[in-house]
mmCIF file of C-alpha atoms in Angstrom:
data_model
loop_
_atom_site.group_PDB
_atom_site.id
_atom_site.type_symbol
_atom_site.label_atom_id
_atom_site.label_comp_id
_atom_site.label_asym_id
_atom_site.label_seq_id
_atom_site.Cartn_x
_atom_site.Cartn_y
_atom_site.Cartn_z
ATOM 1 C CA UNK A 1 -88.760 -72.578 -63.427
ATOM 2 C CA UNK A 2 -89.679 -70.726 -66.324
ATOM 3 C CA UNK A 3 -89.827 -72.409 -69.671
ATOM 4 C CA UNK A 4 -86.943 -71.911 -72.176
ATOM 5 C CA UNK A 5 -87.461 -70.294 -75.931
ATOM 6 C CA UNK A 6 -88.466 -72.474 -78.810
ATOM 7 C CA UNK A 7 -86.513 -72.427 -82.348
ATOM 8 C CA UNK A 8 -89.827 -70.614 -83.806
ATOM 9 C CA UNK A 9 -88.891 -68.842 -87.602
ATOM 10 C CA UNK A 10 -88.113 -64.826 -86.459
ATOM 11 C CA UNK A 11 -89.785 -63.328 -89.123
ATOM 12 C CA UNK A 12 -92.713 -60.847 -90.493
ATOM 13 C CA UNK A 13 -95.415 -62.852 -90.278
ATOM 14 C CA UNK A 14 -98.604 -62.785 -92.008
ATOM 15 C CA UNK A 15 -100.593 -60.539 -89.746
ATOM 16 C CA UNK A 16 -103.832 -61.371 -91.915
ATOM 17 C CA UNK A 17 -103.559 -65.011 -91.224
ATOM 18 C CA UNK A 18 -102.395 -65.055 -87.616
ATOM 19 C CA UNK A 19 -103.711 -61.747 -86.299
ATOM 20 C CA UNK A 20 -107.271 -61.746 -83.860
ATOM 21 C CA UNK A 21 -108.583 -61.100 -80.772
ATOM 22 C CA UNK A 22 -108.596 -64.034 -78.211
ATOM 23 C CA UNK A 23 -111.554 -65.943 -78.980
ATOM 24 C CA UNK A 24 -113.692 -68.189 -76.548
ATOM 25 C CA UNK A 25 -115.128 -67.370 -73.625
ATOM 26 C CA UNK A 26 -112.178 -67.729 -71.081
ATOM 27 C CA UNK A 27 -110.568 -65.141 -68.356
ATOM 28 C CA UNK A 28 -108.158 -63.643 -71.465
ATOM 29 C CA UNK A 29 -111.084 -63.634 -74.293
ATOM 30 C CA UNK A 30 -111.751 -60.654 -75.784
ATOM 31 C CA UNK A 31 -115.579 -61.420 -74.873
ATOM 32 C CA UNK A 32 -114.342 -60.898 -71.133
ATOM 33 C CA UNK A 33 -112.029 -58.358 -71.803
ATOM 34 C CA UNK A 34 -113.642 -55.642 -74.162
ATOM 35 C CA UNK A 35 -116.080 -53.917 -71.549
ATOM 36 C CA UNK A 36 -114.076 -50.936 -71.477
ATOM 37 C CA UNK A 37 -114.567 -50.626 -75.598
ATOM 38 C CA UNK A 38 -118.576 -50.866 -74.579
ATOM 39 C CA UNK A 39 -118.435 -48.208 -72.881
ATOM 40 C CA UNK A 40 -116.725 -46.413 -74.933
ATOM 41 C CA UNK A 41 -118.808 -47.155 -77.953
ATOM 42 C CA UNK A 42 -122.252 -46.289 -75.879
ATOM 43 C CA UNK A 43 -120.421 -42.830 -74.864
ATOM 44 C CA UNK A 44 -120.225 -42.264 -78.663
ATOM 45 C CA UNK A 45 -123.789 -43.444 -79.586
ATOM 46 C CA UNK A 46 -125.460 -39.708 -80.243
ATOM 47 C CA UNK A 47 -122.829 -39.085 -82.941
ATOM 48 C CA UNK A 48 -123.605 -42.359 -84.700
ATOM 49 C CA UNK A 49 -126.976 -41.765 -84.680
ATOM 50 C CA UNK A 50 -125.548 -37.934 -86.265
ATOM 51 C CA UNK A 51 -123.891 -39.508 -88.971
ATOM 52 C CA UNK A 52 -126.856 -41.814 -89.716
ATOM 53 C CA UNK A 53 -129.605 -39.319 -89.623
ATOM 54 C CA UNK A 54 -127.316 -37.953 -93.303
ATOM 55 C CA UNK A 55 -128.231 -41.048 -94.690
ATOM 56 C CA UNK A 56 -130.272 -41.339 -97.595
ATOM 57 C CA UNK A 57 -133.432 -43.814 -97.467
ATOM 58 C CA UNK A 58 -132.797 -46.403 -99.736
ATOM 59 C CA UNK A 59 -136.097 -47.990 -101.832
ATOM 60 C CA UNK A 60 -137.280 -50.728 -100.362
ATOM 61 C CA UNK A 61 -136.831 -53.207 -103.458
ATOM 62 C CA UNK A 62 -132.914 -52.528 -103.103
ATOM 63 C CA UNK A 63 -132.730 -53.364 -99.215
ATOM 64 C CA UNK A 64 -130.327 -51.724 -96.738
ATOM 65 C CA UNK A 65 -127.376 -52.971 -95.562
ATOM 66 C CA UNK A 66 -125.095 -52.137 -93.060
ATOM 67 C CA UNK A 67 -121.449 -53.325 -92.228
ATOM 68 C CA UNK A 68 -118.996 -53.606 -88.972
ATOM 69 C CA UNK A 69 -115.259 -53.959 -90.092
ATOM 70 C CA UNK A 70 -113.152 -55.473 -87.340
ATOM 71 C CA UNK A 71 -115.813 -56.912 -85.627
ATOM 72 C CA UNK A 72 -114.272 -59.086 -83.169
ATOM 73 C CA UNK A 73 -116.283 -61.483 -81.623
ATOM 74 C CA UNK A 74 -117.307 -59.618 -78.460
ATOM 75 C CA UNK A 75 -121.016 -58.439 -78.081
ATOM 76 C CA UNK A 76 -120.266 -55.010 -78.709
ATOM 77 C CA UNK A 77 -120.455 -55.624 -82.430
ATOM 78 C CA UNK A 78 -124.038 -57.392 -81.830
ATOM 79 C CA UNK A 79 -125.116 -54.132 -79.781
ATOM 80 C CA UNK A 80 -123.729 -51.572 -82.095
ATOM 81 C CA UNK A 81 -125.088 -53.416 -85.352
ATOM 82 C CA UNK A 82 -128.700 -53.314 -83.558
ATOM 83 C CA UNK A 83 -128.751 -49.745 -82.838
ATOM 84 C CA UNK A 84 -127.776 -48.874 -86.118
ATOM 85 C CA UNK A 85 -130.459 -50.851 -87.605
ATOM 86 C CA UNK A 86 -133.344 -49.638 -84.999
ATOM 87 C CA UNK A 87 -132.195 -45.975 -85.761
ATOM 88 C CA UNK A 88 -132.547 -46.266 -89.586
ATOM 89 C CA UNK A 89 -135.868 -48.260 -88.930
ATOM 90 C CA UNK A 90 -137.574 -44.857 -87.015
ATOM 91 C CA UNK A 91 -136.049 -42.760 -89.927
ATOM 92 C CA UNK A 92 -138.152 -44.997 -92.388
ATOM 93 C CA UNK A 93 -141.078 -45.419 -90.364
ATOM 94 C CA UNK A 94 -141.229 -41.044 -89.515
ATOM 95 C CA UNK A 95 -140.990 -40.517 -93.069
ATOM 96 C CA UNK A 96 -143.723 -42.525 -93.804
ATOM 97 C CA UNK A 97 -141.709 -44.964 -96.012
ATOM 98 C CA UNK A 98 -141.958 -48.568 -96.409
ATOM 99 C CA UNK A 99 -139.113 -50.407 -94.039
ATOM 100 C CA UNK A 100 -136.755 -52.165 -96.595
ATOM 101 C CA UNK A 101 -134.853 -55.426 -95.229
ATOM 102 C CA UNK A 102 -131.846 -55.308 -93.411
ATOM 103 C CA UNK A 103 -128.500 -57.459 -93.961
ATOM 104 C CA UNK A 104 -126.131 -57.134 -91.330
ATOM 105 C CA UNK A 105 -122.138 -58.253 -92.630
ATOM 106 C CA UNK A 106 -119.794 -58.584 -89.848
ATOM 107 C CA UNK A 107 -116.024 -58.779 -90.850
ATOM 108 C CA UNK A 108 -113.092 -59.618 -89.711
ATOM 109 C CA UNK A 109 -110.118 -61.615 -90.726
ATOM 110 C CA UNK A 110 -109.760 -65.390 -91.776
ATOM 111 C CA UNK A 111 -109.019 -66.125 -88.146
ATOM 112 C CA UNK A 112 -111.249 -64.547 -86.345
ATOM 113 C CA UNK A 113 -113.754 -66.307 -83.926
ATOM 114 C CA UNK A 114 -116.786 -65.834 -85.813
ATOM 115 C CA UNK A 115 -118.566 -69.006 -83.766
ATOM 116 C CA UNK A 116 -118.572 -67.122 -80.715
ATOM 117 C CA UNK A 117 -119.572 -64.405 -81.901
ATOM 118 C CA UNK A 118 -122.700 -65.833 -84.003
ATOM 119 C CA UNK A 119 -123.688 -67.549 -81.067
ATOM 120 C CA UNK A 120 -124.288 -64.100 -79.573
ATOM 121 C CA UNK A 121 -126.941 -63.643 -82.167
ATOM 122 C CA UNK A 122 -130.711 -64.063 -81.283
ATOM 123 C CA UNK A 123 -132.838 -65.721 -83.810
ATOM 124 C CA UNK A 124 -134.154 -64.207 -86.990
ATOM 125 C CA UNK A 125 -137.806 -62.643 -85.988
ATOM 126 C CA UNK A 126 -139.921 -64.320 -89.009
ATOM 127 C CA UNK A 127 -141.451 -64.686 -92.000
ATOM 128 C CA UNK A 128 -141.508 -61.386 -92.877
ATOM 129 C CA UNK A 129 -140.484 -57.899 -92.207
ATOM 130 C CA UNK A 130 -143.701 -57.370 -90.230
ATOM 131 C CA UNK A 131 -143.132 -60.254 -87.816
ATOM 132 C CA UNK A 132 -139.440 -59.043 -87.251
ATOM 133 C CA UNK A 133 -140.558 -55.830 -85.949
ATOM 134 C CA UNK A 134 -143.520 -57.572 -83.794
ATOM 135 C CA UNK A 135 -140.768 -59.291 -82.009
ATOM 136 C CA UNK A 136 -138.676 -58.053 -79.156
ATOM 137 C CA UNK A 137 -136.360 -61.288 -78.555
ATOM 138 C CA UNK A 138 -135.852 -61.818 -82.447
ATOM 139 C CA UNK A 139 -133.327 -59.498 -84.770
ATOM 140 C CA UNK A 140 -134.914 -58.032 -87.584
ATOM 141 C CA UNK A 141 -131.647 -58.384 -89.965
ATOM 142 C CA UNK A 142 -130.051 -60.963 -91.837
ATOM 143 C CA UNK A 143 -126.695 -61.677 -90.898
ATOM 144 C CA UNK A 144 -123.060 -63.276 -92.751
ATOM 145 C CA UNK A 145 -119.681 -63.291 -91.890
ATOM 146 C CA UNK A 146 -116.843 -61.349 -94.193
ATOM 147 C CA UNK A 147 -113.489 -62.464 -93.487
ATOM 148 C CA UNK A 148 -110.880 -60.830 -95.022
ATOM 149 C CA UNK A 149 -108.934 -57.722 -94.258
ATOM 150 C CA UNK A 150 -110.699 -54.362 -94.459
ATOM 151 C CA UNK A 151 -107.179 -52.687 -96.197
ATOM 152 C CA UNK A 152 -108.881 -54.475 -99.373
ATOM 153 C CA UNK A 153 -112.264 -54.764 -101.054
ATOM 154 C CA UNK A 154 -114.532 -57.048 -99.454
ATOM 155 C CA UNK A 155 -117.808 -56.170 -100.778
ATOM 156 C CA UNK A 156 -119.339 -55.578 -104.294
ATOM 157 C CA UNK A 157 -119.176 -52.202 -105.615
ATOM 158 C CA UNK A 158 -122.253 -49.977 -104.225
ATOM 159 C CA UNK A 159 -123.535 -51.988 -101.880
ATOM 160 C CA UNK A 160 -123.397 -51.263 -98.490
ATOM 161 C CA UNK A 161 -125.339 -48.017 -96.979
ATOM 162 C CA UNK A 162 -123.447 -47.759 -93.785
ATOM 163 C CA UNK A 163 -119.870 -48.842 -92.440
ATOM 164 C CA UNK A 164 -118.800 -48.981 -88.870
ATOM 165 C CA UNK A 165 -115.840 -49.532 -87.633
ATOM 166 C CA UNK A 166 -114.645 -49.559 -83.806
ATOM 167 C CA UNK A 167 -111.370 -49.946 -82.011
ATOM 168 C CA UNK A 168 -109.617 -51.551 -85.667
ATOM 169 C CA UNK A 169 -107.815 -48.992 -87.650
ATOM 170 C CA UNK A 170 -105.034 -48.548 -85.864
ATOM 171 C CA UNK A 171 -103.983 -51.914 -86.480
ATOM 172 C CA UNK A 172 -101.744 -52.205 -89.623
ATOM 173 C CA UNK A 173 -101.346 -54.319 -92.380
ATOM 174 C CA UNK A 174 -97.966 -55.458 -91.011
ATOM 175 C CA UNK A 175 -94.737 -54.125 -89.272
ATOM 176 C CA UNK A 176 -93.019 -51.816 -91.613
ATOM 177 C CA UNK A 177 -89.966 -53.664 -93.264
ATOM 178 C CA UNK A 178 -87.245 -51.189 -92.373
ATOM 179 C CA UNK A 179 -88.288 -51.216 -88.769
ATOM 180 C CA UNK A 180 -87.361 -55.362 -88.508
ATOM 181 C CA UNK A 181 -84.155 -54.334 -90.671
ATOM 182 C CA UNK A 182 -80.922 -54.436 -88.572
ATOM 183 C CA UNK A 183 -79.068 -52.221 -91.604
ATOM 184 C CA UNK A 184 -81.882 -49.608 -91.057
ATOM 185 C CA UNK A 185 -81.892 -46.566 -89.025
ATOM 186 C CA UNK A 186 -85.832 -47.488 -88.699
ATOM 187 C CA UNK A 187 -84.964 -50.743 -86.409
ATOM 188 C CA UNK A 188 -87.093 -50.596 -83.902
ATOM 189 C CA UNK A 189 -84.078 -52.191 -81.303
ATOM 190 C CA UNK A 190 -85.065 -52.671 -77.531
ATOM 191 C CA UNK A 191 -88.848 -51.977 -78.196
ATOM 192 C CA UNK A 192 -91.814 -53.666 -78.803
ATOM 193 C CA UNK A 193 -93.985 -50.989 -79.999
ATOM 194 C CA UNK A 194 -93.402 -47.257 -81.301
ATOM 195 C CA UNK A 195 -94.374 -45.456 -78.056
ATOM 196 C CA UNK A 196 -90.770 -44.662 -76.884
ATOM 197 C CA UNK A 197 -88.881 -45.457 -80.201
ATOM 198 C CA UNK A 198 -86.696 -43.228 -82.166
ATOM 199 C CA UNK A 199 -88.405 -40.488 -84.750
ATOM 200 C CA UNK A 200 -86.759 -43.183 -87.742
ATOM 201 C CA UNK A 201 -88.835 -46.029 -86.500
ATOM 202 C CA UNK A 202 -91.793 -43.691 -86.231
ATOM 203 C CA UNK A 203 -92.093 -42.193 -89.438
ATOM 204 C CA UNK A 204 -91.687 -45.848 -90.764
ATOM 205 C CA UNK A 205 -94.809 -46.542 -88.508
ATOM 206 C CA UNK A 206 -96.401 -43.201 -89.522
ATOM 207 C CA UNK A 207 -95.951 -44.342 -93.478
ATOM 208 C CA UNK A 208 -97.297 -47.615 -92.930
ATOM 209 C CA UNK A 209 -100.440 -46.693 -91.035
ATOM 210 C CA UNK A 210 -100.845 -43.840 -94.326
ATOM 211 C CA UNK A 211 -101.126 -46.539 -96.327
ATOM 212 C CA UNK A 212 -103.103 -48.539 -94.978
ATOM 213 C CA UNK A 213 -105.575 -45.873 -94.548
ATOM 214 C CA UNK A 214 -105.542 -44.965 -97.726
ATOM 215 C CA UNK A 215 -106.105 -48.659 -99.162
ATOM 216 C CA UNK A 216 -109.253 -48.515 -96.652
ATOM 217 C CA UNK A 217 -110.853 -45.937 -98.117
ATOM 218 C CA UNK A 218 -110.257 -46.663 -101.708
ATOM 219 C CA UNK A 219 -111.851 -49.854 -101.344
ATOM 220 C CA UNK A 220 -114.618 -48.405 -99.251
ATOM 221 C CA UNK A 221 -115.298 -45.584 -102.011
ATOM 222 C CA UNK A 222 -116.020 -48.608 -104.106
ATOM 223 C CA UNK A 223 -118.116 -50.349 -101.748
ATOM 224 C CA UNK A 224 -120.564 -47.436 -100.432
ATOM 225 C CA UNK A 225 -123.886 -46.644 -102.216
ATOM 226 C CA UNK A 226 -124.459 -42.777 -102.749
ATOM 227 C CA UNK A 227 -126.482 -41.048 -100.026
ATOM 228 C CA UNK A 228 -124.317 -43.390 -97.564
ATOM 229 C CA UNK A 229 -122.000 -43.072 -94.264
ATOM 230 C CA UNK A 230 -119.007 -43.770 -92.645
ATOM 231 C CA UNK A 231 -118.495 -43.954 -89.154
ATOM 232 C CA UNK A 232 -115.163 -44.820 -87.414
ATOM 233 C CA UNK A 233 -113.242 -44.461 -84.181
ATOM 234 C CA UNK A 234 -109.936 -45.863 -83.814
ATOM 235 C CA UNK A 235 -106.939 -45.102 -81.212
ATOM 236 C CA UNK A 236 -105.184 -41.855 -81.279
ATOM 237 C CA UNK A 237 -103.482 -39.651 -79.502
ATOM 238 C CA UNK A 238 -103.517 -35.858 -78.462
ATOM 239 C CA UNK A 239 -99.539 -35.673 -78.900
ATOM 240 C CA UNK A 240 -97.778 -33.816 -81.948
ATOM 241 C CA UNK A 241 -95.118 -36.572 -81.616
ATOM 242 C CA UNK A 242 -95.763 -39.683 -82.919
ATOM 243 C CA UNK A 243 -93.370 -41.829 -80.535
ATOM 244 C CA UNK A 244 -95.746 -40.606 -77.590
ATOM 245 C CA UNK A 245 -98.439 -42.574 -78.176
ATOM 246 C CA UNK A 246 -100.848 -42.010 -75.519
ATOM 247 C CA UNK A 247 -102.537 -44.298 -73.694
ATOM 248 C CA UNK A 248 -101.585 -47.124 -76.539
ATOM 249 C CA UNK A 249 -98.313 -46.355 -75.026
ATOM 250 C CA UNK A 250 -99.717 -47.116 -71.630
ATOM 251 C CA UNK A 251 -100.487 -50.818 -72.813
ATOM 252 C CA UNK A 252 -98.041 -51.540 -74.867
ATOM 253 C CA UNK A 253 -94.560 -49.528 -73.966
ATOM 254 C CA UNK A 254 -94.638 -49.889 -70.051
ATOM 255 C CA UNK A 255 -95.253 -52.755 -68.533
ATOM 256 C CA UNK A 256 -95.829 -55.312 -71.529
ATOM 257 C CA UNK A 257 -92.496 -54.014 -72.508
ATOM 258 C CA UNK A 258 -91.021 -54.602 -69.235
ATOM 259 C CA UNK A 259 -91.959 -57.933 -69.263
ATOM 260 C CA UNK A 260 -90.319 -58.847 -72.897
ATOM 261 C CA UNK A 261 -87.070 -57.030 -71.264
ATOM 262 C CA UNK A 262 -87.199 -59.370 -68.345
ATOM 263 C CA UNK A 263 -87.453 -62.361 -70.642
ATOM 264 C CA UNK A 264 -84.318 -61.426 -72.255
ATOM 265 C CA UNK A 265 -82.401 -60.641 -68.405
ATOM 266 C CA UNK A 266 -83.577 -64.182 -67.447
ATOM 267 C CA UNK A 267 -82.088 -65.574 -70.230
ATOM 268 C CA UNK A 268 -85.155 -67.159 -72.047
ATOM 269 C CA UNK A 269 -85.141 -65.451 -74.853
ATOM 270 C CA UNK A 270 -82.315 -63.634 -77.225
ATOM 271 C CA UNK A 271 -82.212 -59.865 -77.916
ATOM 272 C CA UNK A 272 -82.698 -60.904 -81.394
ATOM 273 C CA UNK A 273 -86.006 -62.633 -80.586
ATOM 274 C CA UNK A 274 -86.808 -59.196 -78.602
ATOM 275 C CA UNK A 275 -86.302 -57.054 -81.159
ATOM 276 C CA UNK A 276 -87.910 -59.182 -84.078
ATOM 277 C CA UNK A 277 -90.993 -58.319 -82.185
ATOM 278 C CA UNK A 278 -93.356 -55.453 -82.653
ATOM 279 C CA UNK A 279 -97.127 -54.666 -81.676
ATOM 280 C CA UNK A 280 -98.724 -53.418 -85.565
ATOM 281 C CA UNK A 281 -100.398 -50.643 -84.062
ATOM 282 C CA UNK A 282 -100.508 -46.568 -84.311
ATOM 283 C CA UNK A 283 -102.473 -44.365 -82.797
ATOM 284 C CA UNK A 284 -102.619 -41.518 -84.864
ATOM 285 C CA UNK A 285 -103.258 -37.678 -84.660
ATOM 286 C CA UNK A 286 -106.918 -35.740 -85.833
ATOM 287 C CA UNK A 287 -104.556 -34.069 -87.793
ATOM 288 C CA UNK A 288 -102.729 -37.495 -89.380
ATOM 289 C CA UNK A 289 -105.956 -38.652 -89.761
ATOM 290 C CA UNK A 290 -107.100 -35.983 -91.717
ATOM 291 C CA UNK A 291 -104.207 -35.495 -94.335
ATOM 292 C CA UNK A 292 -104.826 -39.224 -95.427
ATOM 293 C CA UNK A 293 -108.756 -38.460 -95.174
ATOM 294 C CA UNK A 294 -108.186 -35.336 -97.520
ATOM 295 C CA UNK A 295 -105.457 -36.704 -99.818
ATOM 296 C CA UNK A 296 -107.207 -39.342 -100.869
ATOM 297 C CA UNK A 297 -110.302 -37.321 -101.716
ATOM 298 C CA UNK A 298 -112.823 -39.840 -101.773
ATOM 299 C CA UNK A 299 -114.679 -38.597 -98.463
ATOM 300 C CA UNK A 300 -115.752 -35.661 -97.012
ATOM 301 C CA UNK A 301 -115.935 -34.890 -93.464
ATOM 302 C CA UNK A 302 -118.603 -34.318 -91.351
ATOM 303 C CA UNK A 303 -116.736 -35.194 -88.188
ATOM 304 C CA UNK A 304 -113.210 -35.251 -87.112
ATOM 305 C CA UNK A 305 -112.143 -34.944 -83.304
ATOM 306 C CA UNK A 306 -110.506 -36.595 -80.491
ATOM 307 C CA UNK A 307 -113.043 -38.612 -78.351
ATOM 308 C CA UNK A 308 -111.457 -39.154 -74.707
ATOM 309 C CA UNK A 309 -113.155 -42.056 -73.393
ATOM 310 C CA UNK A 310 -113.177 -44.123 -70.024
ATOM 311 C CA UNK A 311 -109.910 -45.795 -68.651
ATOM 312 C CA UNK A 312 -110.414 -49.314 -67.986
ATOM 313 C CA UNK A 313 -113.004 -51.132 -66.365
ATOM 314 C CA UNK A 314 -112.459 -52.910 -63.285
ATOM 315 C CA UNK A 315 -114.464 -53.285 -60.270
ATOM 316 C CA UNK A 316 -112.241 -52.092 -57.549
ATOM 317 C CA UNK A 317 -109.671 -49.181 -59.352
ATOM 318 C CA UNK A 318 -107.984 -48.969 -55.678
ATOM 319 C CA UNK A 319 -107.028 -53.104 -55.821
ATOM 320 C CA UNK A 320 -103.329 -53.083 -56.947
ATOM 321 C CA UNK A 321 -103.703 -56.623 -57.614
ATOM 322 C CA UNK A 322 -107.050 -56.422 -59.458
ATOM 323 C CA UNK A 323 -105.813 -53.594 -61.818
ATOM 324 C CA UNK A 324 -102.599 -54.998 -62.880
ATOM 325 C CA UNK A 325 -104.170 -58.601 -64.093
ATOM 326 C CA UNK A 326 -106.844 -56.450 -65.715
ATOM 327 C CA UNK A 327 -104.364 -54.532 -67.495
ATOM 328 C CA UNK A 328 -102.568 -57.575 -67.962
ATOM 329 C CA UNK A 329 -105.875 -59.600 -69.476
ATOM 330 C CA UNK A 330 -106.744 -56.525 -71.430
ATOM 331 C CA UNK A 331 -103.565 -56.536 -73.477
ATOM 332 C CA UNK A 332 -103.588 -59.958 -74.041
ATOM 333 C CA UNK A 333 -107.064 -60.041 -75.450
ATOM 334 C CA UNK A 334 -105.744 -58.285 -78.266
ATOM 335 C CA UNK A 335 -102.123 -59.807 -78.811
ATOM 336 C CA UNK A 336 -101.736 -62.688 -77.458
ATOM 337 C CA UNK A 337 -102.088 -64.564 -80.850
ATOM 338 C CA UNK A 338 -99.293 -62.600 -82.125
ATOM 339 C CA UNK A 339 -97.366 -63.364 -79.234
ATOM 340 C CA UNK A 340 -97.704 -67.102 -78.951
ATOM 341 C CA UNK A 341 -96.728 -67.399 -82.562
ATOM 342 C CA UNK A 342 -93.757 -65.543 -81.775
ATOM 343 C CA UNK A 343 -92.445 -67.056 -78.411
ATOM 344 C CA UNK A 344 -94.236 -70.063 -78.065
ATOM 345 C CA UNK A 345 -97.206 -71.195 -75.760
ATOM 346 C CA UNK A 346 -95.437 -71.517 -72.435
ATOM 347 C CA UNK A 347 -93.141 -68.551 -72.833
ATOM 348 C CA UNK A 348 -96.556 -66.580 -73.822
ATOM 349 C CA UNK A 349 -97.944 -67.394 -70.455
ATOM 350 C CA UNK A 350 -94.813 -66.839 -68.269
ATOM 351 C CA UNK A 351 -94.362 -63.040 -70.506
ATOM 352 C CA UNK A 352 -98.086 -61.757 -69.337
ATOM 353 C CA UNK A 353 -97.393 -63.127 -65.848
ATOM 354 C CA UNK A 354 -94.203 -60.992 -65.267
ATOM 355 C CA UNK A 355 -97.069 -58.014 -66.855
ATOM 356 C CA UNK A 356 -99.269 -58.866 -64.319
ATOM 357 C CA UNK A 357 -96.473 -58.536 -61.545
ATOM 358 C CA UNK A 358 -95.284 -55.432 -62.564
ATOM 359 C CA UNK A 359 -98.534 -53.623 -63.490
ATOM 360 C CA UNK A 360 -99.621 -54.384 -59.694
ATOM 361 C CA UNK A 361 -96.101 -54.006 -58.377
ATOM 362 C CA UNK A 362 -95.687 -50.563 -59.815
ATOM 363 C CA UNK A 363 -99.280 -49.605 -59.587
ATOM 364 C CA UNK A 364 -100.896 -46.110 -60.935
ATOM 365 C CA UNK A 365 -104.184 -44.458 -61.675
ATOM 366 C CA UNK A 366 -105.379 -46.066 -64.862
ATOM 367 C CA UNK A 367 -105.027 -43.491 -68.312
ATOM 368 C CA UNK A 368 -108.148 -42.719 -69.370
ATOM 369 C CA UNK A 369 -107.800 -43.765 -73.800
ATOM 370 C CA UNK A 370 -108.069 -41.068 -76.571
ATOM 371 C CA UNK A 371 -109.691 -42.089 -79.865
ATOM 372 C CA UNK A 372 -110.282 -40.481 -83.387
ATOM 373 C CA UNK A 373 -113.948 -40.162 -84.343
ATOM 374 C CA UNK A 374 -114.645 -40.006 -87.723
ATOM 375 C CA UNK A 375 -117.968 -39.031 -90.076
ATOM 376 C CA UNK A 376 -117.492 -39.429 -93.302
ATOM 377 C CA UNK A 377 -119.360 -39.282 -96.400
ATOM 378 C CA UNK A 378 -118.528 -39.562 -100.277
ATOM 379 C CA UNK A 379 -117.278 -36.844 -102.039
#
């Protein structure tokens, strides 16, 4: 029998205090569940190492530092962090120049697993610089964790020489107001997410995610030394119209919204509880991207495009069975806190295992994702 609905508050919760991937090490971690954004990240590695052979060699006495926003706590991070670091150590090393030390700041919000991820981390090399570079099983950076959201200022002002950020920006700083408002033309009624919605609740998104943006880069602005780099890549889409959002739309406005619908036939949950429910996410346009990029004016761009990357990984793409649980696992990996606090533990479960069911039950090829890649550099 599947469990009933609990009297959980409906509301617009605090998406910096409740929002993070699924931490641990289990079957619907994000640790188990973020392969595909590996791949994607190593597809994109010659135009990170682009953007970071336009940095500018800081002197040794001031040190280097580089930071990941929306790190997770997946190895990706831990891969991505390293390359960046090894990269800048050749430029210092071809120039003739001594190596400065590296700090490493990985960020994320308050509830983020950062234990998992730190014990991902090999051990510092040495004593000094010298030994760090002598060692292959040792990193050759210091390390600390940042939580906080990235839509603010989390680091002092001109101190950081490169920021990454993977697979984060399209998550926003909460659901628009007038999209959870029955009185509004925005409300979002019947969906879950803005793939499929009407153009109201999509320009609601649209605004939202413009903010947002703009909020990032402002406090970035204020963060980066001179001579630095930004390097991004987020979710997007190839569509003029916002409501199609791509393969986001895939993940979140098929199945997974299937599966709320059937909790609402079988009488577990109301329509009310349905609707109060949205996925904070937008995957924008190059050319969305760029009007907030440009209106803001505190970056230039050395690189704007639409990246298509790899659909998801699983082992057998022919298995029906195996590709709608990984679809299933995949989705939750990145919402599932949002949608226990919503729903409830139990009701949580039963939701992704109606996913899983229809994902193999109405099985297709799986979409391969579009993302927006993004160089940027201070005006």
């Amino acid at each position: 029998m599947a469990p009933m609905a609990n009297n959980l508050v409906v509301s617009n919760i605090n998406l910096e205090k409740t929002l993070s991937m699924t931490g641990g090490k289990g079957e619907t971690s994000y640790v188990n569940n973020s392969q595909s954004q590996g791949q994607h990240a190593r597809m994109m590695l010659h135009l990170l190492t682009e953007a970071l052979d336009g940095v500018r060699l800081s002197s040794p006495e001031s040190g280097f530092a580089v930071a990941d926003l929306g790190c997770s706590c997946g190895s990706n991070t831990v891969y991505t962090v390293e390359v960046i670091i090894k990269h800048m150590i050749k430029r210092y090393e071809a120039a003739g120049c001594e190596v400065p030390e590296f700090s490493a700041f990985f960020s994320d919000l308050p509830s983020n697993d950062f234990n998992t991820l730190f014990q991902l981390l090999p051990p510092y090399g040495g004593a000094t610089m010298e030994d760090c570079l002598a060692s292959d099983n040792h990193r050759s950076y210091f390390v600390a964790g940042v939580p906080g959201s990235f839509h603010r200022r989390l680091f002092s002002a001109k101190s950081i020489d490169v920021f990454y950020s993977a697979f984060s920006l399209h998550w926003l700083s909460q659901i628009p107001e007038a999209v959870l408002d029955k009185r509004s033309k925005a409300y979002n009624k019947g969906k879950v997410f803005v793939h499929g919605a009407t153009d109201a609740t999509a320009n609601e998104y649209k605004k939202q995610f413009q903010t947002d943006l703009g909020n990032f880069l402002r406090s970035r602005s204020k963060e980066m030394k001179r001579g630095g780099s930004m390097f991004f890549v987020c979710l997007g889409r190839t569509s003029p119209d916002p409501t199609h959002q791509g393969a986001a739309g895939h993940l979140f406005g098929t199945h997974f919204q299937d599966a709320w619908d059937d909790l609402v036939k079988e009488g577990l949950i109301s329509s009310e509880k349905h609707d109060s429910f949205n996925i904070p996410i937008y995957a924008a346009s190059v050319e969305e991207m760029k009007e907030v990029v440009e209106s803001e004016g505190s970056f230039m761009i050395k690189r704007l495009e639409v990246f298509r990357g790899c659909p998801l990984a699983v082992s057998n793409p022919d298995d029906a069975a195996e590709v709608g649980l990984a679809l299933a696992n995949s989705c939750r990996s990145v919402c599932n806190c949002l949608v226990e606090a919503h729903i409830g533990v139990d009701l949580c479960n039963y939701l992704f295992s109606r996913f899983a069911k229809r994902a193999t039950n109405q099985f297709s090829n799986l979409p391969h994702f579009d993302h927006v890649l993004a160089s940027l550099f201070l005006a």
